[in-house]
Tab-separated table of C-alpha atoms in Angstrom:
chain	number	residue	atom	x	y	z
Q	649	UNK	CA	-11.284	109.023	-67.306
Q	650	UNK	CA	-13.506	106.233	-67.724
Q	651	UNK	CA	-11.849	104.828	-71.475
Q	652	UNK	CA	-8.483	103.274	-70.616
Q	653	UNK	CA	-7.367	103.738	-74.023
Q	654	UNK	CA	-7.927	107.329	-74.033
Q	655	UNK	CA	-4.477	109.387	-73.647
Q	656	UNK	CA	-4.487	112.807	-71.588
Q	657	UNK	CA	-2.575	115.383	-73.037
Q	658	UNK	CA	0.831	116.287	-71.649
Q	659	UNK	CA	3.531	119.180	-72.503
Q	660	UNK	CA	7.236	118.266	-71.654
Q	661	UNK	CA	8.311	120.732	-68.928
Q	662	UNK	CA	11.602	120.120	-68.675
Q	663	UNK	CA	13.944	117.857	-69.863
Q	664	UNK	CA	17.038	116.344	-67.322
Q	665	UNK	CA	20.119	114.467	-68.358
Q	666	UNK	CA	20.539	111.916	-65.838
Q	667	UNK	CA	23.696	110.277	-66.660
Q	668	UNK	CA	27.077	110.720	-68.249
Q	669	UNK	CA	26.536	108.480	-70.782
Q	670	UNK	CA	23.865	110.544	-71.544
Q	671	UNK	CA	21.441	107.373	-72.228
Q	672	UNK	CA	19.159	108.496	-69.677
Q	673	UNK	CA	17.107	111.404	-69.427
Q	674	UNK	CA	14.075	112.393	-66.900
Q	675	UNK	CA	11.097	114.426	-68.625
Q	676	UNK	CA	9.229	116.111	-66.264
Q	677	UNK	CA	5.338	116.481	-67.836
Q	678	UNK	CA	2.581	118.616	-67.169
Q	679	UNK	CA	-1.076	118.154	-67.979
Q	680	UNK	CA	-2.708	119.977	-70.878
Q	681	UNK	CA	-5.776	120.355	-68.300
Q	682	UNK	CA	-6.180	120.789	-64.522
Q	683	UNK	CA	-9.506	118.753	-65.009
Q	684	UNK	CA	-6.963	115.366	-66.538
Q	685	UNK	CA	-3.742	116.077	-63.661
Q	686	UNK	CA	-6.837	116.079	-60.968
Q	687	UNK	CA	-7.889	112.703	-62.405
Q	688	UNK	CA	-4.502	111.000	-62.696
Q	689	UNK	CA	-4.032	109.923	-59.138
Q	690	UNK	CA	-1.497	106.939	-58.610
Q	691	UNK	CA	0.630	105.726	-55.933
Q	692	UNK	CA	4.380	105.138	-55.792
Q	693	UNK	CA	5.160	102.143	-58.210
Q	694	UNK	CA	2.698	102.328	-60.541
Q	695	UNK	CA	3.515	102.642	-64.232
Q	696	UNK	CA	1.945	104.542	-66.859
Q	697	UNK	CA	1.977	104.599	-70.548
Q	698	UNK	CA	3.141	107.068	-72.666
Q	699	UNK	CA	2.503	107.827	-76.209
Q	700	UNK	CA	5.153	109.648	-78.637
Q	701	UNK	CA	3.265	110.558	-81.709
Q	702	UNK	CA	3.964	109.112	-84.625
Q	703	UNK	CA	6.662	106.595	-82.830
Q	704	UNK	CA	4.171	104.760	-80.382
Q	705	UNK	CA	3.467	103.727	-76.498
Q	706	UNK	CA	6.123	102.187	-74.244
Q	707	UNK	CA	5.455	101.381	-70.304
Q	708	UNK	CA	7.140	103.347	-67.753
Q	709	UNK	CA	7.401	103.452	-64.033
Q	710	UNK	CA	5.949	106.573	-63.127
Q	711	UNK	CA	9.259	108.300	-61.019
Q	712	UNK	CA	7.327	111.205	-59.334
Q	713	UNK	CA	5.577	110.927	-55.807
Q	714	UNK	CA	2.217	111.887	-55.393
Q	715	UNK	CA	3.271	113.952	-52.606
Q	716	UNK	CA	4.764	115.768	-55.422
Q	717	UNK	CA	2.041	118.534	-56.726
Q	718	UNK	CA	1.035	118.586	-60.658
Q	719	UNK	CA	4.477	116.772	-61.446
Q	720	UNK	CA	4.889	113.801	-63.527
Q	721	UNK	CA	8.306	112.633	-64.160
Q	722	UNK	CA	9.307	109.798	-66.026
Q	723	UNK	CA	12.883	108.923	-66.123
Q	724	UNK	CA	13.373	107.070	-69.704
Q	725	UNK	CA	16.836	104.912	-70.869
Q	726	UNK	CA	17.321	105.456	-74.671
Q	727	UNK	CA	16.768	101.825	-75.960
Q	728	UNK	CA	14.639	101.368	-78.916
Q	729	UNK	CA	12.798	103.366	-81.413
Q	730	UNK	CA	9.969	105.361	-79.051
Q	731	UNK	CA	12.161	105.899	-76.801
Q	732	UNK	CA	14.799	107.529	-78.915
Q	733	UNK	CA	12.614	109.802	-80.342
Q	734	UNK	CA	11.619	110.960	-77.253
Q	735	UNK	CA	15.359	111.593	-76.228
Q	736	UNK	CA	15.329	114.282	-79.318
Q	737	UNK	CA	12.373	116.193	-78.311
Q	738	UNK	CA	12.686	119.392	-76.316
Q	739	UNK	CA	10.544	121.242	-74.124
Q	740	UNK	CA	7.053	122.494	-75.204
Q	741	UNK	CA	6.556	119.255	-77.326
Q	742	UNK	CA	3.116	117.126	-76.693
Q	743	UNK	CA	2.557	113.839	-75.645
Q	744	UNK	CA	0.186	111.618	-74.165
Q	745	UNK	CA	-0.168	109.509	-71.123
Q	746	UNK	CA	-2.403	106.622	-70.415
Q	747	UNK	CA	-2.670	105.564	-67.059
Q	748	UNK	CA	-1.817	105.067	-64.468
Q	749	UNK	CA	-1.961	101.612	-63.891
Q	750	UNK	CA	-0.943	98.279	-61.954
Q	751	UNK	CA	-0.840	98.210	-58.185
Q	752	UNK	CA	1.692	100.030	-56.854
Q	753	UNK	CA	3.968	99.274	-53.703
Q	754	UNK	CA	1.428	98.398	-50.871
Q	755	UNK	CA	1.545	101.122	-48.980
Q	756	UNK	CA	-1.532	99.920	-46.504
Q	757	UNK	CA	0.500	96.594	-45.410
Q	758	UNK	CA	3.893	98.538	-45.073
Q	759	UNK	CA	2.466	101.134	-42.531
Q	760	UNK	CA	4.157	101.106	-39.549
Q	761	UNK	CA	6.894	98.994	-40.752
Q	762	UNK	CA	10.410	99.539	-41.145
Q	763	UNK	CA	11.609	99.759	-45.095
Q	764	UNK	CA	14.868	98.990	-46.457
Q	765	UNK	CA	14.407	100.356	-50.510
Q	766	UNK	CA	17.161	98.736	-52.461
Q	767	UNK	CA	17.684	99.868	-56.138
Q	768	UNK	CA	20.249	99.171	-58.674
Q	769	UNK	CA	21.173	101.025	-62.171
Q	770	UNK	CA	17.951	102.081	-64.351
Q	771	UNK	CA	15.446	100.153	-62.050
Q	772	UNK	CA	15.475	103.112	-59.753
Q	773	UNK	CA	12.588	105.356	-60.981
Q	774	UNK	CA	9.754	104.586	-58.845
Q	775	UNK	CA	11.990	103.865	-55.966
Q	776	UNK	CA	12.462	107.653	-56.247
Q	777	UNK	CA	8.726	107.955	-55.986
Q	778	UNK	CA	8.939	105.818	-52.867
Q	779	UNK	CA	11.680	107.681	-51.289
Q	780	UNK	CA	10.065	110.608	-51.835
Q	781	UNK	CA	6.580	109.250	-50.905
Q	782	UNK	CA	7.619	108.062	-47.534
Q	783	UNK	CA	9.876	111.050	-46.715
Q	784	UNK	CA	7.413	113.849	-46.960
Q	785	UNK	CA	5.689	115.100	-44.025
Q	786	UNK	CA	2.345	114.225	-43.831
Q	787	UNK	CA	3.471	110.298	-44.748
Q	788	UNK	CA	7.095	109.967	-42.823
Q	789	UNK	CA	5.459	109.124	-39.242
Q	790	UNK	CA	3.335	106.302	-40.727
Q	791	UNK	CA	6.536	104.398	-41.176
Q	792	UNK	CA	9.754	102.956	-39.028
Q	793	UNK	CA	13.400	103.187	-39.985
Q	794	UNK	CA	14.305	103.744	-43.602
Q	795	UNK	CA	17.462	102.425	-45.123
Q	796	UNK	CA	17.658	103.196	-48.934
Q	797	UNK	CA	20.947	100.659	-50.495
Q	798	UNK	CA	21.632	102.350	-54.396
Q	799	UNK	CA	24.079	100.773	-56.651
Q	800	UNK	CA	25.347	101.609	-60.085
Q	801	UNK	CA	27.855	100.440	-62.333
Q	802	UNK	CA	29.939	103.766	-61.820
Q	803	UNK	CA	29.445	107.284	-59.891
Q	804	UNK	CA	28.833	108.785	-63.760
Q	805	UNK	CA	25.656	106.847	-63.820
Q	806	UNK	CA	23.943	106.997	-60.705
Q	807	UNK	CA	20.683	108.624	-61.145
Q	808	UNK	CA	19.007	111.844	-59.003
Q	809	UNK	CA	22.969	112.697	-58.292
Q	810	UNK	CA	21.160	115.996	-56.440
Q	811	UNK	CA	18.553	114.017	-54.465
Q	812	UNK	CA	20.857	110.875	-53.077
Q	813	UNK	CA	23.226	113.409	-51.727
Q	814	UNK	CA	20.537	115.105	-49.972
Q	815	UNK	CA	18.677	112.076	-49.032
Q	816	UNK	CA	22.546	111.365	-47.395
Q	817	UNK	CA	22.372	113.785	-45.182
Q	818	UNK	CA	19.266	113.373	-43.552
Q	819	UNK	CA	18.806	111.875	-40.213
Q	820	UNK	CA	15.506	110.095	-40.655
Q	821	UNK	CA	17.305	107.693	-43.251
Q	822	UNK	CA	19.947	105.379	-43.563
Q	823	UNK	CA	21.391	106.121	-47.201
Q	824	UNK	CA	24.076	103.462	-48.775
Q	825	UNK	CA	25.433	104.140	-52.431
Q	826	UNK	CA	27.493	101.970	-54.139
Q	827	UNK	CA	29.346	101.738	-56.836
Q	828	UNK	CA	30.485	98.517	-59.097
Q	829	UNK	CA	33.828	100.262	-59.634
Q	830	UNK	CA	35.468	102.766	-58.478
Q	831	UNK	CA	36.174	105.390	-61.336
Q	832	UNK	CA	36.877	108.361	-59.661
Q	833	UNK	CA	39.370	109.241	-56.801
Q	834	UNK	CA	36.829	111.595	-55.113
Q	835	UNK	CA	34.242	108.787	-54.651
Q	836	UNK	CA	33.678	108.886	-50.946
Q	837	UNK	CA	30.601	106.231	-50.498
Q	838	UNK	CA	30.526	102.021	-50.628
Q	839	UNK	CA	32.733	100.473	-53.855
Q	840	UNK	CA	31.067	96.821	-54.171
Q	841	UNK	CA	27.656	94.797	-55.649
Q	842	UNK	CA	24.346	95.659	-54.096
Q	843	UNK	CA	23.833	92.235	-52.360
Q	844	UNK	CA	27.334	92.639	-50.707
Q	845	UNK	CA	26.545	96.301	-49.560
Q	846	UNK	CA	22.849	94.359	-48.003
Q	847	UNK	CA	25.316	91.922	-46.326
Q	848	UNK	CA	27.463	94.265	-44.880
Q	849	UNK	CA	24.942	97.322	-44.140
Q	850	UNK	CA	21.202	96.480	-43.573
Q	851	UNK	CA	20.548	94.802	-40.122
Q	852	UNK	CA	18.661	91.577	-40.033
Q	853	UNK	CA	14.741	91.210	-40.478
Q	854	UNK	CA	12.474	91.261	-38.060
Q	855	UNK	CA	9.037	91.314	-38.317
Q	856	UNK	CA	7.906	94.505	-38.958
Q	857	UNK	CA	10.688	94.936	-41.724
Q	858	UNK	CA	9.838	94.803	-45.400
Q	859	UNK	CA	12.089	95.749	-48.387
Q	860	UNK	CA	10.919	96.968	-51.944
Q	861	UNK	CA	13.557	95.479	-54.388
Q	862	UNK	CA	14.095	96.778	-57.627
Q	863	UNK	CA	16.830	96.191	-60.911
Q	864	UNK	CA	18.633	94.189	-62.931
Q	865	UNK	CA	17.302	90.425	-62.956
Q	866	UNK	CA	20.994	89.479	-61.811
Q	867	UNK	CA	21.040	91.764	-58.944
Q	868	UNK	CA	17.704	90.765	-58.209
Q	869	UNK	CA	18.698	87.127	-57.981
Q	870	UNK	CA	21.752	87.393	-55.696
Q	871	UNK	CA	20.161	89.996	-53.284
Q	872	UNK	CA	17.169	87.754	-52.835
Q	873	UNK	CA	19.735	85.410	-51.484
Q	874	UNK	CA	21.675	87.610	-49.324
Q	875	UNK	CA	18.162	89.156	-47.700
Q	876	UNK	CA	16.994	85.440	-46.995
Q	877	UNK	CA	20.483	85.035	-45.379
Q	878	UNK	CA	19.691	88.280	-43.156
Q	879	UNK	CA	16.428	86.480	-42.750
Q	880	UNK	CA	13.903	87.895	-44.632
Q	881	UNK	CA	10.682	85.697	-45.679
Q	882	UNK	CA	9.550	85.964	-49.228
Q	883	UNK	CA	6.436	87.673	-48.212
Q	884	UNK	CA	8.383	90.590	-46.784
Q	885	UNK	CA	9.991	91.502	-49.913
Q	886	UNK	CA	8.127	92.945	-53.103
Q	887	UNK	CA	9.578	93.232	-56.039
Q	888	UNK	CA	8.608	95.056	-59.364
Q	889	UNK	CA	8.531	93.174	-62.170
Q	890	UNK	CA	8.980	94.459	-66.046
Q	891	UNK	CA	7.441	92.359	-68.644
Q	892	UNK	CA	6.353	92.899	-72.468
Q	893	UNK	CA	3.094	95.262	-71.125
Q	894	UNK	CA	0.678	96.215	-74.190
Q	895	UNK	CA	-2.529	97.419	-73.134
Q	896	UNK	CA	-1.929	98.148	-69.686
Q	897	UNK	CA	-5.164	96.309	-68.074
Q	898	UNK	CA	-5.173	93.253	-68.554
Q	899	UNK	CA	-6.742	92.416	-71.811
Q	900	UNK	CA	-4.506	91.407	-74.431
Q	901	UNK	CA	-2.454	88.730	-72.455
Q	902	UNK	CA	1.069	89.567	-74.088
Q	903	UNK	CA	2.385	90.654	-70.384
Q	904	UNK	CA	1.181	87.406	-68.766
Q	905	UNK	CA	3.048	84.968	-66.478
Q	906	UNK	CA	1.195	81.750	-65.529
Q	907	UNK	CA	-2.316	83.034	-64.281
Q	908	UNK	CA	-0.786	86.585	-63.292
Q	909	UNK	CA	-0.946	89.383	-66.162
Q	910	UNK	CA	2.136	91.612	-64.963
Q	911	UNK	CA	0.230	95.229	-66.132
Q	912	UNK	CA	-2.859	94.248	-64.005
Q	913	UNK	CA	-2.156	92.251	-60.955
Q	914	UNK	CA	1.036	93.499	-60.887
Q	915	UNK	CA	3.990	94.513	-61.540
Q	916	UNK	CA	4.555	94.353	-57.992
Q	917	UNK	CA	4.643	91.070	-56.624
Q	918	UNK	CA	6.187	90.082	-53.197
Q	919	UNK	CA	8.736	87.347	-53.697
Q	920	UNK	CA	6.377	84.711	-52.513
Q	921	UNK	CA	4.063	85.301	-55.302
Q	922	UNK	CA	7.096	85.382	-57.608
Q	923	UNK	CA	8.704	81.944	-56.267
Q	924	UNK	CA	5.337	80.669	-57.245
Q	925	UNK	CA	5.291	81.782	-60.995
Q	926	UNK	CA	6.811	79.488	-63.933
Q	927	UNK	CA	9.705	79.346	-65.041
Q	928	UNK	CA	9.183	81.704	-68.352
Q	929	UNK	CA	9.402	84.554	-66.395
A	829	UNK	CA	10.791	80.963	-61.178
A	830	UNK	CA	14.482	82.449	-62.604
A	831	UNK	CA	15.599	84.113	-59.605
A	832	UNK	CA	16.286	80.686	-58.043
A	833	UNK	CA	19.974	79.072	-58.211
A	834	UNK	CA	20.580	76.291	-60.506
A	835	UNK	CA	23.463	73.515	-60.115
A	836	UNK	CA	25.518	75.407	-62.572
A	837	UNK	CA	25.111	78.403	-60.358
A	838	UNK	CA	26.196	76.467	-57.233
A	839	UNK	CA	29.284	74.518	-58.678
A	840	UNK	CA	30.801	77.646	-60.470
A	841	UNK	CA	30.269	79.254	-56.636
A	842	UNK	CA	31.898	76.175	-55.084
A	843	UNK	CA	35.080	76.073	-58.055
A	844	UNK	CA	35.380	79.410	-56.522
A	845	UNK	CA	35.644	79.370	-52.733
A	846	UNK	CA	38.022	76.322	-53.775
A	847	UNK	CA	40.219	78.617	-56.105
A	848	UNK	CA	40.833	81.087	-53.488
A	849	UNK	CA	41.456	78.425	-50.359
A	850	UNK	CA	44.603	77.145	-52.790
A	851	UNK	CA	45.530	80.474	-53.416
A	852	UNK	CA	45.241	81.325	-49.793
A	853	UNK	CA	46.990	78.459	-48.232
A	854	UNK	CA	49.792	78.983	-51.135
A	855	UNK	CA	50.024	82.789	-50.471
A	856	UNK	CA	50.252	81.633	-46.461
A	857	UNK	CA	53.323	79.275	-47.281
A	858	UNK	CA	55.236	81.568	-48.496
A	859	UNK	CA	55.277	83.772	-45.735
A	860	UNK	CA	55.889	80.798	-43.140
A	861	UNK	CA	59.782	79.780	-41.883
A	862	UNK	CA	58.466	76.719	-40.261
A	863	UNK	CA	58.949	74.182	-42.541
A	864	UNK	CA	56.846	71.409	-41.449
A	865	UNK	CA	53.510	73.778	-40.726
A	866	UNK	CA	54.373	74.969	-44.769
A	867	UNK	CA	54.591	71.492	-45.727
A	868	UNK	CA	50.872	71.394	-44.496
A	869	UNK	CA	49.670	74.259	-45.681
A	870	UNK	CA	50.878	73.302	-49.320
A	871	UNK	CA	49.114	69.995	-48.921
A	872	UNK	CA	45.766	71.732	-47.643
A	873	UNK	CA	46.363	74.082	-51.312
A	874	UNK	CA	46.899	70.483	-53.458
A	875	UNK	CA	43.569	69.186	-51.544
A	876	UNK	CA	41.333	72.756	-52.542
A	877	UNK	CA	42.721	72.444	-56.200
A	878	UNK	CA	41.675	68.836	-55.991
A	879	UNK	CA	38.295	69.894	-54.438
A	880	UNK	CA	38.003	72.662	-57.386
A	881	UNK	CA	38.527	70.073	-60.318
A	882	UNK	CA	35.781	68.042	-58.597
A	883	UNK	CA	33.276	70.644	-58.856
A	884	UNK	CA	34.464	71.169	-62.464
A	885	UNK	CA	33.699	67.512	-63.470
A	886	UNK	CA	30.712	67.633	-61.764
A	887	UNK	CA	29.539	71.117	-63.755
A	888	UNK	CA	30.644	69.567	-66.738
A	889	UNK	CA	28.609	66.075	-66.221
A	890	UNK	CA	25.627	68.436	-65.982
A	891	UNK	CA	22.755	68.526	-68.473
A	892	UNK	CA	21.647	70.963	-70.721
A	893	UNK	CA	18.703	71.639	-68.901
A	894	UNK	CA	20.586	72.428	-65.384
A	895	UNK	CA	22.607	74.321	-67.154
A	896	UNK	CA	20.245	76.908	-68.577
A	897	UNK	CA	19.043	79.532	-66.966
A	898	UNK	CA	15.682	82.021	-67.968
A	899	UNK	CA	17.484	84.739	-66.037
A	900	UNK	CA	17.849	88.091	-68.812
A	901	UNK	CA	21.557	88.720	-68.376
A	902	UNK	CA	22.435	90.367	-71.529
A	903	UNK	CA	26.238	91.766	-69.499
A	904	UNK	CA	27.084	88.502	-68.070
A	905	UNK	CA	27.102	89.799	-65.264
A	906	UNK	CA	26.316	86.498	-63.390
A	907	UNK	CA	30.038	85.321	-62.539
A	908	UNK	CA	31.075	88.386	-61.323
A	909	UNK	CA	27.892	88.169	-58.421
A	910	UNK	CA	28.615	84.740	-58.137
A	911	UNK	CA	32.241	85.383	-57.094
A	912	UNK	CA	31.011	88.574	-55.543
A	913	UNK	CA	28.935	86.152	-53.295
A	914	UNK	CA	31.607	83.333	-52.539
A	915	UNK	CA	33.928	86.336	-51.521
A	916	UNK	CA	31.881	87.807	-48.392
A	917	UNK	CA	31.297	84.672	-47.192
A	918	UNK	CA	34.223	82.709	-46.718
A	919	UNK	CA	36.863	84.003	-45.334
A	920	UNK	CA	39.642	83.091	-47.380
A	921	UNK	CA	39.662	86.507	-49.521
A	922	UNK	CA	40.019	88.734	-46.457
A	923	UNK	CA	43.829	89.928	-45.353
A	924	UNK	CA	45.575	88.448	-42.424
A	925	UNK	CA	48.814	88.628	-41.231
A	926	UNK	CA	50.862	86.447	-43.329
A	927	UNK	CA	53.761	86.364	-40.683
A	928	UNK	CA	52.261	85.070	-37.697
A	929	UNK	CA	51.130	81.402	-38.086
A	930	UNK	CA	48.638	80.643	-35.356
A	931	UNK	CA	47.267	83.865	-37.290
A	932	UNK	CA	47.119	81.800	-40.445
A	933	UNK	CA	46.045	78.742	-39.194
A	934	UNK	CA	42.727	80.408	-37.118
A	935	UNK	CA	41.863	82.462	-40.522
A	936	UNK	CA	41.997	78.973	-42.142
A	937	UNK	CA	39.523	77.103	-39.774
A	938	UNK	CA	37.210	79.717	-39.570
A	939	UNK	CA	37.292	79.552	-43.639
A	940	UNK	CA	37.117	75.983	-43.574
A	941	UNK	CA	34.183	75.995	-40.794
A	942	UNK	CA	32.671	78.570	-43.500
A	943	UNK	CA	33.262	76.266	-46.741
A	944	UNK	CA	31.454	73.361	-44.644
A	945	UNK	CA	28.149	75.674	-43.564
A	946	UNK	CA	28.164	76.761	-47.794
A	947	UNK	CA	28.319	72.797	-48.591
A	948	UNK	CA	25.660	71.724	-46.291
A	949	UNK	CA	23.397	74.432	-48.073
A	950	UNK	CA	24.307	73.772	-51.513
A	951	UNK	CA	23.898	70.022	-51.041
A	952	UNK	CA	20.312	70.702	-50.992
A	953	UNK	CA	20.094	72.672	-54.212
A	954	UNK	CA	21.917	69.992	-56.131
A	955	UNK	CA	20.285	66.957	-57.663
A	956	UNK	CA	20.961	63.850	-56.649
A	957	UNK	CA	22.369	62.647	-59.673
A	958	UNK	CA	24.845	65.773	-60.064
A	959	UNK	CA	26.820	64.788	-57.868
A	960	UNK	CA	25.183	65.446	-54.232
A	961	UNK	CA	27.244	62.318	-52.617
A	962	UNK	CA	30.287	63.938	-53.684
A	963	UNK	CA	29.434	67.017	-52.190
A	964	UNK	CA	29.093	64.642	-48.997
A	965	UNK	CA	32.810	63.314	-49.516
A	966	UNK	CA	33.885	67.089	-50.311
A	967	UNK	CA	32.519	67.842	-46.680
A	968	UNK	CA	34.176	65.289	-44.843
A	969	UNK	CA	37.421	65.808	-46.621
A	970	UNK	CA	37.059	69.844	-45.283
A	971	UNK	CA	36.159	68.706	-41.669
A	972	UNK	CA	39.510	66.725	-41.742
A	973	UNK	CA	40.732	69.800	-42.689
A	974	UNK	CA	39.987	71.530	-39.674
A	975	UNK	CA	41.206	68.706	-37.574
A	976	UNK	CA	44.421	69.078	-39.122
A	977	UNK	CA	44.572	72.989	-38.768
A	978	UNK	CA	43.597	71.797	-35.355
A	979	UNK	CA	46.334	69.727	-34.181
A	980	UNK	CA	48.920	72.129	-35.993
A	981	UNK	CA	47.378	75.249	-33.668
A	982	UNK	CA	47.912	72.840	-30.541
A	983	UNK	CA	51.475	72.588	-31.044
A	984	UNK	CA	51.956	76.292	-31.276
């Protein structure tokens, strides 16, 4: 598609509540046309947006892999007025998605490394995507170790319940899920904040380790500090950043941070890049 | 960039680790027969509650501007990582063996050893003017610390 304004047609497939507060729900989209899904081609943190009619466009981490044939899903926190009207919408309904767009996790530089993919609470959709990404077959051997570190505020709201426990058992992957408190007598995994779970579980850096870091600002703040205590350097960790995106490429400015527009040369940044930005963001 | 630590951020860490070496050393005296090693272990408590006002005057003389932070935070969520943070590193919060004193007095050099490597790394995120020679006197007042633990271990 050569317009970037232009929106491809999409049907809601299916429709997934995600957690028990029932604030978060996963749509799962299929193109209108084979002719727009074989066009959309993206890579695991990219973002798209997507159009409710009548309501507007909002920005959203696209949550599917590529790896993942004719499936776009985008997993979607009920927070403002787009985004509840797509919470009331069932199956069958049509939207539209521009996209994709930003650069993605860089998959090129992590090759042969070793990951550690640490998420906490909503920020986990395209870390999804990356799990998925890196654990299918024809991508798995292109990468080291894998240690995935997941935290939520309680077991109730930890996202892809289905996928983490099967993720858990797996042998090619180091899985740690935690919890902020400990709600439930059956919870069997870590009780504790994310950067205390990095502390205590991922081994230090060396250099052919990298982490993708993704959540709340907070927990972004304090596990920067624990990883640079395990001795990670700010160029081995890349973060994804969320900012006021508009257009998507670039042009209107309203998404920029010092020289960087967030949509375009971002949103993932490695923490280098980040410690260099200004203070606004 | 709003991921960094500010002063703020580093005193409310440091009231912490103080809070729980009084509460440690006080907890410890209780469960020690001996009077003159409880004597010292209530004086070490006095000296951490001393320590922990000091970082509160100092986060109080504190400007507006090293106050703020750009960080979104709409939970305030920040104190509970901050303590979250103290907590794993010094020792003080983990469980020892109340009973035993050369038990007590090891967990409290290694968290006194701990408190000093925190200090020497926060001294360099805090401004000169907030209070950075204090930190300095904070130090040396913990290393005496240790040399008291020290000579009370030697008797033993």
């Amino acid at each position: 598609m050569l317009n970037p304004y232009e929106k491809y047609p999409v049907t809601i497939r299916s429709v997934t509540n995600e957690t028990e507060d029932k604030n978060l729900k996963t749509f799962e989209l299929t193109f209108l046309s084979s002719e727009d899904a074989g066009a959309f081609t993206f890579l695991p943190g990219q973002f798209a947006m997507l159009w409710v009619p009548g309501f507007g466009e909002i920005p959203l981490g696209i949550a599917s892999s590529p790896t993942e044939t004719n499936k776009l899903l985008f997993s979607v926190n009920k927070i403002g007025k787009v985004t509840r009207r797509l919470h009331q919408l069932d199956p069958g309904a049509i939207l539209g998605v521009r996209g994709p767009f930003g650069n993605g996790f860089p998959w090129e530089t992590l090759k042969g490394k070793h990951i550690a993919i640490i998420g906490g609470g909503y920020a986990f959709t395209t870390l999804r995507a990356s799990i998925v990404y890196l654990l299918d077959e024809a991508n798995r051997n292109d990468f080291g170790d894998l240690w995935v570190l997941y935290g939520a505020k309680t077991a109730g709201m930890l996202m892809y319940r289905n996928e983490i426990d099967a993720w858990a058992a797996r042998d090619d992957l180091e899985m740690h899920i935690s919890v902020d408190r400990q709600d439930t007598p059956a919870w069997r995994h870590h009780v504790g904040l994310i950067p205390t779970i990095v502390t205590a579980h991922l081994p230090p850096a060396d250099e052919d380790a990298a982490v993708i870091l993704c959540g709340p600002p907070v927990m972004i703040k304090f596990t920067l500090q624990a990883l640079h205590e395990k001795g990670y350097g700010a160029d081995q960790v890349y973060l994804s950043l969320e900012n006021r995106m508009k257009c998507g490429i670039g042009f209107c400015g309203r998404c920029s941070v010092g020289k960087d527009c967030v949509c375009k040369d971002g949103p993932v940044f490695s923490s280098a890049e980040v410690n260099l930005m200004p203070n606004d963001f | 960039m709003s991921y960094q630590f500010n002063a703020d951020d580093v005193f409310s860490m440091a009231e912490q680790m103080e809070k729980n070496g009084a509460s440690f050393y006080e907890t410890a005296a209780e469960g020690i027969a001996d009077g003159r090693c409880r004597k010292l272990l209530l004086r070490l408590a006095a000296m951490e509650a001393e320590h922990e006002r000091s970082f509160k005057d100092m986060r109080s003389e504190l400007n507006q501007k090293e106050k703020t932070s750009n960080l979104y935070d709409p939970e305030g969520e920040s104190m509970r990582y901050l303590r979250a943070l103290v907590n794993v590193r010094v020792f003080f919060e983990k469980k020892i063996e109340i009973s035993s004193r050369e038990e007590i007095l090891k967990a409290a050099v290694t968290a006194e050893k701990d408190s000093i490597v925190f200090y020497l790394g926060m001294k360099e995120m805090v401004p000169e003017k907030a209070g950075k020679s204090r930190i300095d006197a904070i130090i040396q007042e913990e290393m005496d610390h240790i040399r008291l633990l020290s000579e009370e271990i030697a008797l033993i």
